[in-house]
CSV table of C-alpha atoms and ligand atoms in Angstrom, one decimal:
chain,number,residue,atom,x,y,z
A,29,MET,CA,-266.8,-31.8,92.2
A,30,ALA,CA,-265.9,-33.7,89.0
A,31,GLU,CA,-267.0,-32.1,85.7
A,32,PRO,CA,-270.1,-33.7,84.2
A,33,LEU,CA,-269.5,-36.0,81.2
A,34,LEU,CA,-271.7,-33.6,79.1
A,35,SER,CA,-272.0,-30.0,79.8
A,36,VAL,CA,-274.0,-27.6,77.6
A,37,GLN,CA,-273.9,-23.9,78.6
A,38,ALA,CA,-275.7,-21.0,77.2
A,39,VAL,CA,-275.8,-22.5,73.7
A,40,THR,CA,-277.5,-20.5,70.9
A,41,LYS,CA,-278.0,-21.6,67.4
A,42,THR,CA,-279.6,-19.7,64.5
A,43,TYR,CA,-280.5,-21.2,61.2
A,44,ARG,CA,-279.9,-18.9,58.3
A,45,ARG,CA,-281.3,-19.8,54.9
A,46,ASP,CA,-281.3,-17.7,51.7
A,47,GLY,CA,-284.5,-15.7,51.3
A,48,GLN,CA,-285.8,-16.4,54.8
A,49,PRO,CA,-285.5,-14.6,58.0
A,50,PRO,CA,-282.9,-16.1,60.4
A,51,HIS,CA,-284.5,-18.6,62.9
A,52,LEU,CA,-283.3,-18.8,66.4
A,53,ALA,CA,-283.6,-22.5,67.1
A,54,LEU,CA,-281.7,-22.6,70.4
A,55,ALA,CA,-282.0,-19.5,72.5
A,56,GLY,CA,-279.5,-20.2,75.3
A,57,ILE,CA,-279.6,-23.9,76.5
A,58,ASP,CA,-278.1,-25.2,79.6
A,59,CYS,CA,-278.0,-28.8,80.6
A,60,ALA,CA,-275.6,-31.4,82.0
A,61,LEU,CA,-275.2,-35.1,82.4
A,62,ASP,CA,-273.0,-37.1,84.7
A,63,ARG,CA,-271.5,-40.4,83.6
A,64,GLY,CA,-274.1,-43.1,83.5
A,65,GLU,CA,-277.0,-40.8,83.6
A,66,VAL,CA,-280.0,-40.7,81.3
A,67,MET,CA,-281.7,-37.4,80.3
A,68,VAL,CA,-285.0,-37.3,78.4
A,69,VAL,CA,-285.9,-34.3,76.4
A,70,VAL,CA,-289.5,-33.6,75.6
A,71,GLY,CA,-291.2,-30.6,73.9
A,72,PRO,CA,-293.5,-29.7,71.1
A,73,SER,CA,-292.5,-30.1,67.5
A,74,GLY,CA,-290.1,-27.2,66.5
A,75,SER,CA,-289.0,-26.6,70.0
A,76,GLY,CA,-285.3,-27.3,69.1
A,77,LYS,CA,-284.9,-30.9,70.5
A,78,SER,CA,-283.3,-32.2,67.3
A,79,THR,CA,-281.2,-29.1,67.0
A,80,LEU,CA,-279.9,-29.6,70.5
A,81,LEU,CA,-278.9,-33.2,69.9
A,82,ARG,CA,-277.4,-32.3,66.5
A,83,THR,CA,-275.2,-29.5,68.1
A,84,ILE,CA,-274.1,-31.9,70.8
A,85,ASN,CA,-273.2,-34.4,68.1
A,86,GLY,CA,-271.3,-31.8,66.1
A,87,LEU,CA,-273.6,-32.0,63.1
A,88,GLU,CA,-274.6,-28.4,63.5
A,89,SER,CA,-272.3,-25.6,64.6
A,90,ILE,CA,-273.3,-23.3,67.5
A,91,ASP,CA,-273.3,-19.5,67.5
A,92,SER,CA,-272.3,-19.0,71.1
A,93,GLY,CA,-272.0,-20.9,74.4
A,94,SER,CA,-270.1,-24.0,75.1
A,95,ILE,CA,-270.5,-27.8,74.7
A,96,ARG,CA,-268.0,-30.0,76.5
A,97,VAL,CA,-267.8,-33.8,76.5
A,98,ASP,CA,-265.4,-35.5,78.9
A,99,GLY,CA,-263.5,-32.3,79.4
A,100,VAL,CA,-263.1,-31.5,75.7
A,101,SER,CA,-264.8,-28.4,74.2
A,102,ILE,CA,-266.4,-28.7,70.8
A,103,THR,CA,-265.5,-25.1,69.9
A,104,ASP,CA,-261.8,-25.6,70.7
A,105,PRO,CA,-260.0,-25.2,67.3
A,106,ALA,CA,-257.9,-28.2,68.3
A,107,THR,CA,-260.9,-30.4,68.5
A,108,ASP,CA,-261.3,-32.7,65.6
A,109,LEU,CA,-265.0,-32.9,64.7
A,110,ASN,CA,-264.8,-36.3,63.1
A,111,THR,CA,-263.3,-37.8,66.2
A,112,TRP,CA,-265.9,-35.9,68.3
A,113,ARG,CA,-268.7,-37.5,66.3
A,114,THR,CA,-267.4,-41.0,66.9
A,115,GLU,CA,-267.4,-40.4,70.6
A,116,VAL,CA,-270.9,-39.0,70.7
A,117,GLY,CA,-273.1,-41.7,69.1
A,118,MET,CA,-276.4,-40.7,67.5
A,119,VAL,CA,-279.4,-42.7,66.6
A,120,PHE,CA,-282.0,-41.1,64.4
A,121,GLN,CA,-285.7,-41.6,63.7
A,122,HIS,CA,-284.8,-42.8,60.3
A,123,PHE,CA,-282.0,-45.3,60.6
A,124,ASN,CA,-279.7,-44.1,57.8
A,125,LEU,CA,-278.1,-47.5,57.2
A,126,PHE,CA,-276.0,-48.1,54.1
A,127,GLN,CA,-278.6,-49.7,51.9
A,128,HIS,CA,-276.1,-51.6,49.7
A,129,ARG,CA,-274.4,-53.2,52.7
A,130,ASN,CA,-275.6,-56.0,54.9
A,131,ALA,CA,-276.1,-55.7,58.7
A,132,LEU,CA,-272.7,-57.0,59.5
A,133,ASP,CA,-270.9,-54.6,57.2
A,134,ASN,CA,-273.1,-51.7,58.4
A,135,VAL,CA,-271.6,-52.3,61.9
A,136,ALA,CA,-268.1,-53.4,60.8
A,137,LEU,CA,-267.2,-50.9,58.1
A,138,PRO,CA,-267.2,-47.7,60.1
A,139,GLN,CA,-265.0,-49.4,62.7
A,140,ARG,CA,-262.4,-50.1,60.0
A,141,VAL,CA,-262.7,-46.6,58.4
A,142,VAL,CA,-263.0,-44.6,61.6
A,143,ARG,CA,-261.3,-46.7,64.3
A,144,GLY,CA,-258.7,-48.4,62.0
A,145,ARG,CA,-259.6,-51.8,63.2
A,146,SER,CA,-258.7,-54.9,61.1
A,147,ARG,CA,-261.5,-56.6,59.2
A,148,ALA,CA,-261.4,-59.6,61.5
A,149,GLN,CA,-261.5,-57.4,64.7
A,150,ALA,CA,-264.3,-55.3,63.3
A,151,GLU,CA,-266.4,-58.2,62.2
A,152,ARG,CA,-265.9,-60.0,65.5
A,153,TYR,CA,-267.0,-56.9,67.4
A,154,ALA,CA,-269.9,-56.4,65.0
A,155,ARG,CA,-271.2,-59.9,65.6
A,156,GLU,CA,-270.9,-59.4,69.3
A,157,LEU,CA,-272.9,-56.1,69.1
A,158,LEU,CA,-275.5,-57.6,66.7
A,159,GLY,CA,-276.0,-60.3,69.3
A,160,ARG,CA,-276.4,-57.7,72.0
A,161,VAL,CA,-279.1,-55.9,70.1
A,162,GLY,CA,-280.9,-59.2,69.3
A,163,MET,CA,-279.8,-59.3,65.6
A,164,ALA,CA,-277.3,-62.2,65.7
A,165,ASP,CA,-279.3,-64.2,63.1
A,166,TYR,CA,-279.6,-61.3,60.7
A,167,ALA,CA,-276.0,-60.4,60.0
A,168,ASP,CA,-276.2,-61.2,56.3
A,169,ARG,CA,-279.5,-59.3,55.7
A,170,TYR,CA,-279.6,-56.0,53.8
A,171,PRO,CA,-281.6,-53.1,55.3
A,172,SER,CA,-284.4,-53.6,52.7
A,173,GLN,CA,-284.8,-57.2,54.1
A,174,LEU,CA,-285.2,-56.0,57.6
A,175,SER,CA,-288.2,-54.4,59.5
A,176,GLY,CA,-288.0,-50.9,60.8
A,177,GLY,CA,-287.4,-52.2,64.3
A,178,GLN,CA,-284.6,-54.5,63.1
A,179,GLN,CA,-283.0,-51.7,61.1
A,180,GLN,CA,-283.1,-49.5,64.2
A,181,ARG,CA,-281.3,-52.3,66.2
A,182,VAL,CA,-278.6,-52.4,63.6
A,183,ALA,CA,-278.3,-48.6,63.7
A,184,ILE,CA,-277.9,-48.8,67.5
A,185,ALA,CA,-275.2,-51.5,67.1
A,186,ARG,CA,-273.4,-49.4,64.6
A,187,ALA,CA,-273.3,-46.4,67.0
A,188,LEU,CA,-272.1,-48.7,69.8
A,189,ALA,CA,-269.3,-50.0,67.7
A,190,MET,CA,-267.5,-46.7,68.0
A,191,ASP,CA,-267.4,-47.2,71.8
A,192,PRO,CA,-269.1,-43.8,72.3
A,193,LYS,CA,-268.8,-41.9,75.6
A,194,LEU,CA,-272.4,-40.7,75.1
A,195,MET,CA,-275.4,-41.8,73.1
A,196,LEU,CA,-278.0,-39.5,71.7
A,197,PHE,CA,-281.4,-40.8,70.6
A,198,ASP,CA,-283.6,-38.6,68.5
A,199,GLU,CA,-287.2,-40.0,68.5
A,200,ALA,CA,-285.6,-43.4,67.8
A,201,THR,CA,-289.0,-45.1,68.0
A,202,SER,CA,-291.2,-42.6,66.3
A,203,ALA,CA,-291.1,-44.2,62.8
A,204,LEU,CA,-291.7,-47.7,64.1
A,205,ASP,CA,-294.8,-49.9,64.1
A,206,PRO,CA,-296.5,-49.7,67.5
A,207,GLU,CA,-295.7,-53.4,68.2
A,208,THR,CA,-292.0,-52.8,67.6
A,209,VAL,CA,-291.6,-49.8,69.8
A,210,GLY,CA,-291.5,-51.7,73.1
A,211,GLY,CA,-288.5,-53.9,71.9
A,212,ILE,CA,-286.4,-50.8,71.1
A,213,LEU,CA,-287.3,-49.1,74.3
A,214,GLU,CA,-286.3,-52.3,76.1
A,215,LEU,CA,-283.0,-52.3,74.3
A,216,MET,CA,-282.4,-48.6,75.4
A,217,ARG,CA,-283.3,-49.5,79.0
A,218,ALA,CA,-280.7,-52.3,78.8
A,219,LEU,CA,-278.1,-49.8,77.6
A,220,ALA,CA,-278.9,-47.5,80.4
A,221,ARG,CA,-278.7,-50.3,83.0
A,222,ASP,CA,-275.3,-51.2,81.5
A,223,GLY,CA,-274.2,-47.6,82.4
A,224,MET,CA,-274.3,-45.8,79.0
A,225,THR,CA,-274.7,-42.1,79.3
A,226,MET,CA,-277.7,-41.1,77.2
A,227,ALA,CA,-279.7,-38.1,76.0
A,228,VAL,CA,-283.1,-39.2,74.6
A,229,VAL,CA,-285.7,-37.2,72.8
A,230,THR,CA,-288.9,-39.2,73.1
A,231,HIS,CA,-292.6,-39.0,73.6
A,232,GLU,CA,-292.6,-42.3,75.4
A,233,MET,CA,-293.5,-41.1,78.9
A,234,GLY,CA,-293.4,-44.5,80.5
A,235,PHE,CA,-289.8,-44.9,79.4
A,236,ALA,CA,-289.1,-41.3,80.5
A,237,ARG,CA,-290.4,-41.8,84.0
A,238,ASP,CA,-288.8,-45.2,84.5
A,239,VAL,CA,-285.4,-44.7,83.0
A,240,ALA,CA,-284.5,-41.1,83.1
A,241,ASP,CA,-282.4,-39.4,85.9
A,242,ARG,CA,-283.1,-36.0,84.4
A,243,ALA,CA,-285.8,-34.4,82.3
A,244,LEU,CA,-285.9,-31.3,80.2
A,245,PHE,CA,-289.0,-29.7,78.8
A,246,MET,CA,-288.2,-27.4,75.8
A,247,ASP,CA,-290.3,-24.9,74.0
A,248,GLY,CA,-289.3,-22.2,71.6
A,249,GLY,CA,-285.6,-23.0,71.8
A,250,ARG,CA,-285.5,-22.7,75.6
A,251,VAL,CA,-285.4,-25.0,78.5
A,252,VAL,CA,-288.7,-24.2,80.1
A,253,GLU,CA,-288.4,-26.7,82.9
A,254,ALA,CA,-285.6,-29.1,84.1
A,255,GLY,CA,-285.3,-31.5,87.0
A,256,THR,CA,-286.1,-35.1,87.8
A,257,PRO,CA,-288.8,-36.8,85.7
A,258,GLU,CA,-290.9,-36.6,88.8
A,259,ASP,CA,-290.4,-32.8,89.0
A,260,VAL,CA,-291.0,-32.2,85.3
A,261,PHE,CA,-293.8,-34.8,84.5
A,262,VAL,CA,-295.6,-35.1,87.8
A,263,HIS,CA,-295.2,-31.7,89.4
A,264,PRO,CA,-294.6,-29.3,86.5
A,265,ARG,CA,-294.3,-25.7,87.6
A,266,HIS,CA,-295.0,-24.0,84.3
A,267,GLU,CA,-298.2,-23.7,82.5
A,268,ARG,CA,-296.6,-24.5,79.1
A,269,THR,CA,-295.3,-27.8,80.5
A,270,ARG,CA,-298.7,-28.7,81.9
A,271,ALA,CA,-300.4,-27.9,78.6
A,272,PHE,CA,-297.9,-30.0,76.7
A,273,LEU,CA,-298.2,-33.0,79.0
A,274,GLU,CA,-302.0,-32.9,78.9
A,275,LYS,CA,-301.8,-33.1,75.1
A,276,ILE,CA,-299.5,-36.1,74.9
A,277,LEU,CA,-300.7,-38.2,77.9
B,301,ADP,N1,-281.8,-27.1,58.7
B,301,ADP,C1,-282.7,-26.2,59.1
B,301,ADP,N2,-282.8,-25.0,58.5
B,301,ADP,C2,-283.6,-24.1,58.9
B,301,ADP,N3,-284.4,-24.2,60.0
B,301,ADP,C3,-284.4,-25.4,60.6
B,301,ADP,C4,-283.5,-26.4,60.3
B,301,ADP,N4,-283.7,-27.5,61.1
B,301,ADP,C5,-284.6,-27.1,62.0
B,301,ADP,N5,-285.1,-25.8,61.7
B,301,ADP,C6,-286.1,-25.0,62.5
B,301,ADP,O1,-285.6,-24.9,63.8
B,301,ADP,C7,-286.6,-25.1,64.7
B,301,ADP,C8,-286.3,-26.3,65.7
B,301,ADP,O2,-286.3,-27.4,64.9
B,301,ADP,P1,-286.0,-28.9,65.5
B,301,ADP,O3,-284.7,-28.8,66.3
B,301,ADP,O4,-286.0,-29.8,64.4
B,301,ADP,O5,-287.2,-29.1,66.5
B,301,ADP,P2,-287.8,-30.4,67.2
B,301,ADP,O6,-286.8,-31.5,67.0
B,301,ADP,O7,-288.1,-30.0,68.6
B,301,ADP,O8,-289.1,-30.6,66.4
B,301,ADP,C9,-287.9,-25.3,63.9
B,301,ADP,O9,-288.6,-24.1,63.8
B,301,ADP,C10,-287.4,-25.8,62.6
B,301,ADP,O10,-288.2,-25.4,61.6
B,302,MG,MG1,-287.0,-33.3,66.1
C-alpha cells in the first residue's frame, strides 16, 4: 500500500519553561492522512490540538516519534525546516498578516522570498488566488481595512500561494463574527472538494460531519478516539468523547 501523505507516529512533545514543571502536551499521537483526505481534530481546550498542528508544521520540535509528509521525515537531519513549512501550509485563528502590506503583497511577497518567483509571476498568482478566495476586489487594501473574515481569506490565499502539499487549519473561524464563519467554512469545503489534503481543528460540527473523512478526539495529549466522523461523533465509544460532544452540541 502507498504511504499516506501525512503520517504521525508515537509523537510526544513536552513544553519546558523556566520555573515550571515540564508539561507533556502530546503523549504519543498516531494519525495519518491520505492524499485528498480531510481530518478534523476536536477536543477540549488544552488537549494538545494546536500543539499537534504546530509540530506537523515544524513550528515546534518533537521529543520522540515520527512525522512524515510525502515520504520525508521531519526529524531527518537532511530535512530543511524552512522548506518543510512552505509545503505544510498553516492557517491560524489570528490571521498574522503583514500589517504594513496590502492584500496583494501579503500573498505575493512570500512567493518571491520563499519560492524565488519574479514579481510579475508572484503578483499574477496572488491575483488568481485572491480571486479564488473571493478577494479579487480587495487586493489594494491593508489588513486594518479588512474585516476578520476578509483577513482570513487573504491568509488562506497566502498559504495556498506556496502550493502546499497539506493545509492545517487551527480554529480558523473561532475569532470571526458569527455571520462570517459560514463563508470561511464554505471556502474550506471548496478547497477540500478541489482535493486539498487538510487537517482541521474546529468546533464546527456541521463542517466536521459533512467534509471530514477522518475524525480525532483528543484529550490530555492523547487520541482518545479516532475513526470516521460517524464513528466519533455519532457512535462515540468513550465516555470522555460523549461528555465533550454533549457540551459543544
Ligand atoms: N508554548 C507553550 N509553553 C508551555 N506550555 C504550552 C505552550 N503551548 C501550549 N502549552 C500547554 O500545552 C497544552 C496543550 O496546549 P494546546 O496544544 O494549545 O491545546 P489546544 O489547542 O487543544 O487548546 C496546554 O496545557 C497548554 O497550556
Ligand atoms: Mg488550540
